[in-house]
XYZ file of N, CA and C in Angstrom:
459
model
N -2.782 -12.941 -11.649
C -3.601 -13.090 -10.674
C -5.064 -13.117 -10.656
N -5.489 -13.338 -9.464
C -6.904 -13.459 -9.183
C -7.648 -12.160 -9.474
N -7.066 -11.020 -9.106
C -7.727 -9.743 -9.353
C -7.967 -9.529 -10.838
N -7.030 -9.948 -11.661
C -7.140 -9.761 -13.100
C -8.331 -10.533 -13.666
N -8.618 -11.697 -13.130
C -9.663 -12.571 -13.651
C -11.080 -12.067 -13.359
N -11.238 -11.202 -12.389
C -12.566 -10.728 -12.014
C -13.145 -9.797 -13.069
N -14.467 -9.857 -13.249
C -15.125 -8.980 -14.220
C -15.729 -7.752 -13.540
N -15.683 -7.723 -12.218
C -16.226 -6.574 -11.477
C -15.080 -5.815 -10.813
N -15.256 -4.514 -10.603
C -14.215 -3.743 -9.919
C -14.023 -4.235 -8.487
N -12.795 -4.121 -8.010
C -12.468 -4.497 -6.636
C -12.245 -3.206 -5.862
N -12.986 -3.067 -4.771
C -12.940 -1.858 -3.946
C -12.425 -2.237 -2.569
N -11.483 -1.453 -2.048
C -10.955 -1.704 -0.708
C -11.390 -0.577 0.227
N -11.662 -0.943 1.469
C -11.915 0.022 2.528
C -10.838 -0.222 3.579
N -10.073 0.811 3.911
C -8.960 0.650 4.846
C -9.174 1.505 6.086
N -9.209 0.845 7.225
C -9.229 1.496 8.540
C -8.052 0.878 9.288
N -7.295 1.673 10.003
C -6.179 1.109 10.764
C -4.928 0.990 9.922
N -4.204 -0.125 10.114
C -2.902 -0.305 9.465
C -3.004 -1.181 8.223
N -2.318 -0.763 7.152
C -2.179 -1.565 5.942
C -0.684 -1.655 5.658
N -0.068 -2.672 6.222
C 1.380 -2.856 6.097
C 1.660 -4.046 5.191
N 2.744 -3.984 4.416
C 3.161 -5.101 3.581
C 2.074 -5.533 2.609
N 1.520 -6.721 2.823
C 0.489 -7.268 1.945
C -0.718 -6.335 1.860
N -1.134 -5.768 2.999
C -2.267 -4.843 3.015
C -1.995 -3.609 2.171
N -0.770 -3.106 2.237
C -0.327 -1.977 1.415
C -0.438 -2.372 -0.057
N 0.094 -3.545 -0.389
C 0.089 -4.019 -1.771
C -1.310 -4.213 -2.317
N -2.187 -4.812 -1.528
C -3.570 -5.021 -1.970
C -4.263 -3.681 -2.202
N -4.039 -2.736 -1.296
C -4.657 -1.422 -1.441
C -4.197 -0.759 -2.734
N -2.913 -0.902 -3.046
C -2.368 -0.284 -4.259
C -2.974 -0.875 -5.522
N -3.202 -2.192 -5.553
C -3.597 -2.796 -6.822
C -5.087 -2.970 -7.054
N -5.931 -2.677 -6.051
C -7.369 -2.752 -6.313
C -7.777 -1.608 -7.248
N -9.015 -1.650 -7.732
C -9.478 -0.639 -8.672
C -9.830 0.681 -7.998
N -10.292 0.611 -6.755
C -10.738 1.814 -6.038
C -10.481 1.575 -4.559
N -9.759 2.469 -3.920
C -9.434 2.296 -2.501
C -9.868 3.505 -1.694
N -10.698 3.247 -0.688
C -11.135 4.283 0.243
C -10.401 4.033 1.559
N -9.714 5.048 2.069
C -8.993 4.896 3.330
C -9.477 5.934 4.328
N -9.613 5.515 5.574
C -9.928 6.457 6.647
C -8.748 7.411 6.777
N -9.038 8.648 7.129
C -7.977 9.667 7.210
C -6.855 9.286 8.170
N -7.158 8.433 9.162
C -6.131 8.018 10.119
C -5.532 6.639 9.791
N -5.853 6.100 8.611
C -5.254 4.822 8.191
C -3.752 5.039 7.976
N -2.972 3.995 8.240
C -1.517 4.079 8.126
C -1.028 2.999 7.162
N -0.131 3.393 6.269
C 0.406 2.503 5.246
C 1.915 2.399 5.385
N 2.456 1.195 5.139
C 3.900 1.016 5.228
C 4.333 -0.241 4.482
N 5.556 -0.200 3.980
C 6.226 -1.372 3.418
C 7.379 -1.696 4.377
N 7.119 -2.467 5.429
C 8.144 -2.702 6.458
C 9.127 -3.832 6.143
N 9.015 -4.450 4.976
C 9.812 -5.643 4.680
C 11.314 -5.446 4.841
N 11.858 -4.316 4.334
C 13.308 -4.101 4.395
C 13.812 -4.019 5.830
N 12.999 -3.517 6.731
C 13.426 -3.461 8.134
C 13.508 -4.865 8.737
N 12.952 -5.851 8.019
C 13.039 -7.259 8.439
C 13.986 -8.033 7.531
N 14.743 -7.314 6.694
C 15.741 -7.950 5.839
C 15.210 -8.585 4.571
N 13.998 -8.213 4.161
C 13.414 -8.778 2.942
C 12.984 -7.661 1.992
N 13.396 -7.718 0.734
C 12.931 -6.708 -0.210
C 11.482 -6.999 -0.633
N 10.629 -5.988 -0.745
C 9.225 -6.222 -1.125
C 9.063 -6.410 -2.633
N 9.699 -7.444 -3.185
C 9.713 -7.636 -4.630
C 8.344 -7.896 -5.239
N 7.513 -8.668 -4.552
C 6.194 -8.984 -5.103
C 5.394 -7.686 -5.268
N 5.383 -6.848 -4.242
C 4.679 -5.563 -4.317
C 5.274 -4.711 -5.436
N 6.584 -4.773 -5.593
C 7.249 -3.969 -6.621
C 6.855 -4.395 -8.042
N 6.330 -5.612 -8.233
C 5.962 -6.044 -9.581
C 4.795 -5.234 -10.137
N 4.017 -4.585 -9.279
C 2.898 -3.768 -9.767
C 2.866 -2.357 -9.198
N 3.623 -2.092 -8.137
C 3.528 -0.795 -7.459
C 3.856 0.380 -8.373
N 4.785 0.190 -9.308
C 5.205 1.291 -10.171
C 4.146 1.678 -11.195
N 3.067 0.888 -11.299
C 1.951 1.277 -12.164
C 1.163 2.417 -11.508
N 1.344 2.564 -10.187
C 0.551 3.530 -9.423
C 1.387 4.622 -8.784
N 2.610 4.265 -8.419
C 3.475 5.159 -7.640
C 4.775 5.382 -8.419
N 5.235 6.631 -8.526
C 6.522 6.856 -9.194
C 7.641 6.059 -8.509
N 8.586 5.589 -9.304
C 9.669 4.746 -8.809
C 10.374 5.331 -7.587
N 10.769 6.589 -7.638
C 11.538 7.157 -6.525
C 10.728 7.179 -5.233
N 9.434 7.437 -5.311
C 8.584 7.429 -4.122
C 8.474 6.013 -3.576
N 8.225 5.040 -4.459
C 8.087 3.649 -4.024
C 9.394 3.140 -3.419
N 10.512 3.460 -4.060
C 11.813 3.026 -3.553
C 12.055 3.610 -2.170
N 11.753 4.883 -1.988
C 11.931 5.545 -0.687
C 11.065 4.877 0.384
N 9.810 4.590 0.050
C 8.923 3.939 1.026
C 9.459 2.558 1.405
N 10.033 1.854 0.426
C 10.575 0.519 0.701
C 11.846 0.582 1.551
N 12.767 1.470 1.217
C 14.042 1.471 1.940
C 13.958 2.111 3.318
N 12.943 2.942 3.547
C 12.808 3.557 4.874
C 11.838 2.801 5.773
N 10.955 1.982 5.190
C 9.864 1.319 5.934
C 8.992 2.355 6.657
N 9.025 3.580 6.162
C 8.309 4.701 6.771
C 6.796 4.501 6.714
N 6.122 4.932 7.774
C 4.663 4.865 7.814
C 4.087 6.190 7.307
N 3.087 6.078 6.423
C 2.445 7.275 5.889
C 0.946 7.222 6.163
N 0.351 8.387 6.317
C -1.095 8.475 6.527
C -1.821 8.451 5.183
N -3.142 8.298 5.242
C -3.974 8.154 4.056
C -3.791 9.282 3.050
N -3.680 10.518 3.498
C -3.548 11.654 2.572
C -2.279 11.520 1.735
N -1.166 11.166 2.363
C 0.071 10.972 1.606
C -0.047 9.764 0.675
N -0.731 8.716 1.141
C -0.955 7.535 0.288
C -1.812 7.916 -0.921
N -2.778 8.797 -0.718
C -3.601 9.272 -1.830
C -2.747 10.095 -2.805
N -1.939 10.992 -2.269
C -1.070 11.819 -3.116
C -0.086 10.955 -3.917
N 0.320 9.823 -3.340
C 1.272 8.925 -3.999
C 0.600 8.046 -5.055
N -0.739 7.923 -5.025
C -1.446 7.091 -5.992
C -1.839 5.722 -5.476
N -1.699 5.496 -4.171
C -2.021 4.203 -3.562
C -3.505 4.142 -3.186
N -4.042 5.281 -2.770
C -5.423 5.393 -2.311
C -6.197 6.302 -3.271
N -7.451 5.953 -3.550
C -8.295 6.755 -4.430
C -8.914 7.921 -3.684
N -9.408 7.639 -2.480
C -10.223 8.609 -1.753
C -9.988 8.482 -0.251
N -9.976 9.605 0.452
C -9.820 9.612 1.910
C -11.160 9.993 2.532
N -11.564 9.230 3.546
C -12.842 9.457 4.229
C -12.582 9.710 5.712
N -13.537 10.346 6.397
C -13.368 10.530 7.846
C -13.189 9.181 8.555
N -12.432 9.190 9.645
C -12.186 7.967 10.421
C -13.499 7.264 10.746
N -13.491 5.958 10.582
C -14.669 5.149 10.897
C -15.696 5.066 9.784
N -15.463 5.749 8.650
C -16.462 5.756 7.576
C -15.976 5.133 6.266
N -14.778 4.555 6.245
C -14.230 4.019 4.992
C -15.116 2.920 4.397
N -15.578 2.003 5.218
C -16.416 0.919 4.700
C -17.738 1.465 4.160
N -18.357 2.367 4.892
C -19.624 2.976 4.448
C -19.432 3.642 3.088
N -18.353 4.394 2.945
C -18.086 5.086 1.685
C -17.780 4.086 0.568
N -17.004 3.034 0.866
C -16.692 2.021 -0.140
C -17.965 1.334 -0.630
N -18.904 1.088 0.272
C -20.178 0.469 -0.115
C -21.007 1.421 -0.984
N -20.936 2.726 -0.707
C -21.623 3.713 -1.558
C -21.045 3.680 -2.971
N -19.720 3.655 -3.062
C -19.039 3.594 -4.361
C -19.435 2.313 -5.085
N -19.461 1.194 -4.357
C -19.845 -0.087 -4.956
C -21.268 -0.019 -5.501
N -22.151 0.628 -4.758
C -23.535 0.782 -5.213
C -23.622 1.602 -6.495
N -22.829 2.655 -6.578
C -22.807 3.482 -7.794
C -22.302 2.662 -8.980
N -21.247 1.872 -8.751
C -20.688 1.054 -9.832
C -21.651 -0.050 -10.247
N -22.368 -0.623 -9.271
C -23.307 -1.714 -9.553
C -24.485 -1.234 -10.399
N -24.749 0.063 -10.400
C -25.853 0.614 -11.177
C -25.537 0.676 -12.672
N -24.265 0.567 -13.032
C -23.879 0.597 -14.440
C -24.136 -0.747 -15.098
N -24.236 -0.743 -16.417
C -24.368 -1.974 -17.177
C -23.171 -2.876 -16.861
N -23.401 -4.122 -16.421
C -22.295 -4.994 -16.017
C -21.279 -5.268 -17.134
N -21.761 -5.407 -18.372
C -20.827 -5.653 -19.478
C -19.941 -4.439 -19.720
N -20.534 -3.251 -19.652
C -19.756 -2.021 -19.833
C -18.735 -1.863 -18.717
N -19.152 -2.152 -17.481
C -18.247 -2.030 -16.336
C -17.105 -3.032 -16.450
N -17.430 -4.258 -16.836
C -16.405 -5.283 -16.995
C -15.400 -4.910 -18.073
N -15.913 -4.376 -19.195
C -15.033 -3.976 -20.292
C -14.153 -2.798 -19.870
N -14.732 -1.823 -19.176
C -13.967 -0.669 -18.691
C -12.831 -1.124 -17.780
N -13.149 -2.007 -16.852
C -12.151 -2.491 -15.897
C -11.041 -3.261 -16.613
N -11.432 -4.214 -17.444
C -10.453 -5.055 -18.139
C -9.550 -4.212 -19.052
N -10.162 -3.334 -19.844
C -9.393 -2.491 -20.762
C -8.487 -1.537 -19.985
N -9.014 -0.929 -18.945
C -8.226 -0.001 -18.133
C -7.024 -0.661 -17.495
N -7.231 -1.842 -16.921
C -6.128 -2.556 -16.274
C -5.093 -3.021 -17.300
N -5.554 -3.424 -18.489
C -4.609 -3.820 -19.542
C -3.779 -2.620 -19.987
N -4.434 -1.475 -20.199
C -3.721 -0.284 -20.665
C -2.724 0.217 -19.622
N -3.096 0.104 -18.357
C -2.196 0.534 -17.279
C -1.135 -0.534 -16.986
N -1.260 -1.689 -17.630
C -0.359 -2.817 -17.384
C -0.224 -3.081 -15.887
N -1.382 -3.182 -15.239
C -1.431 -3.344 -13.784
C -0.746 -4.622 -13.323
N -0.889 -5.689 -14.091
C -0.345 -6.966 -13.636
C 0.555 -7.570 -14.703
N 1.712 -8.033 -14.302
C 2.619 -8.742 -15.201
C 2.921 -10.102 -14.576
N 2.335 -11.145 -15.133
C 2.555 -12.503 -14.617
C 4.043 -12.846 -14.655
N 4.707 -12.455 -15.745
C 6.142 -12.725 -15.891
C 6.934 -12.099 -14.740
N 6.654 -10.828 -14.429
C 7.401 -10.152 -13.362
C 7.061 -10.742 -11.995
N 5.817 -11.128 -11.786
C 5.432 -11.750 -10.510
C 6.196 -13.051 -10.307
N 6.261 -13.873 -11.351
C 6.990 -15.145 -11.264
C 8.485 -14.898 -11.052
N 9.006 -13.880 -11.714
C 10.425 -13.520 -11.564
C 10.710 -13.095 -10.113
N 9.815 -12.282 -9.538
C 9.990 -11.826 -8.157
C 9.980 -13.002 -7.186
N 9.058 -13.935 -7.393
C 8.979 -15.115 -6.524
C 10.263 -15.932 -6.635
N 10.778 -16.090 -7.852
C 12.027 -16.832 -8.056
C 13.200 -16.165 -7.336
N 13.321 -14.852 -7.498
C 14.407 -14.118 -6.835
C 14.331 -14.238 -5.317
N 13.120 -14.109 -4.785
C 12.936 -14.226 -3.334
C 13.284 -15.638 -2.864
N 12.889 -16.641 -3.628
C 13.184 -18.030 -3.262
C 14.690 -18.278 -3.200
N 15.416 -17.772 -4.198
C 16.867 -17.934 -4.230
C 17.503 -17.217 -3.040
N 17.072 -15.985 -2.784
C 17.634 -15.222 -1.664
C 17.408 -15.935 -0.337
N 16.186 -16.425 -0.122
C 15.864 -17.114 1.132
C 16.616 -18.441 1.255
N 16.778 -19.154 0.150
C 17.528 -20.412 0.170
C 18.995 -20.163 0.506
N 19.568 -19.115 -0.086
C 20.966 -18.771 0.201
C 21.134 -18.360 1.656
N 20.170 -17.592 2.165
C 20.217 -17.153 3.563
C 20.120 -18.352 4.496
N 19.259 -19.301 4.162
C 19.085 -20.523 4.944
C 20.354 -21.362 4.957
N 20.986 -21.479 3.786
C 22.208 -22.279 3.657
C 23.350 -21.674 4.454
N 23.356 -20.371 4.616
C 24.424 -19.679 5.348
C 24.312 -19.876 6.864
N 23.137 -20.291 7.329
C 22.936 -20.448 8.777
C 23.032 -21.864 9.222
């Protein structure tokens, strides 16, 4: 992906709801600040779809049993639990997530850009944050499932 190609850290600020794609983006950025009242959920299973794309990278941040539970229950969690699970880096008072994310960005921007780029690239490689093979596999599995479901109707 696109996140992998960037040479600068990606910082997310979350206020309100981060469901499905928003949950996934928050998990895979380099630094995520969430308002204390932000809510996270993987609601896909409640709509009959497994969140396979999110699962291709979620286990780099969240233990398997926690991620599986969040997927099968579609349960909503607050920022503190998301932080404890490894999805969020930092929790800020409601209404201040963007302000705090911009402060963090300013601190990171003060570092030597080559050093920051190398730190990010090396860190993401070591954590195996992204697997193109698994992402393509997830898309293929979802395509087959949806095609079979379509053919049955």
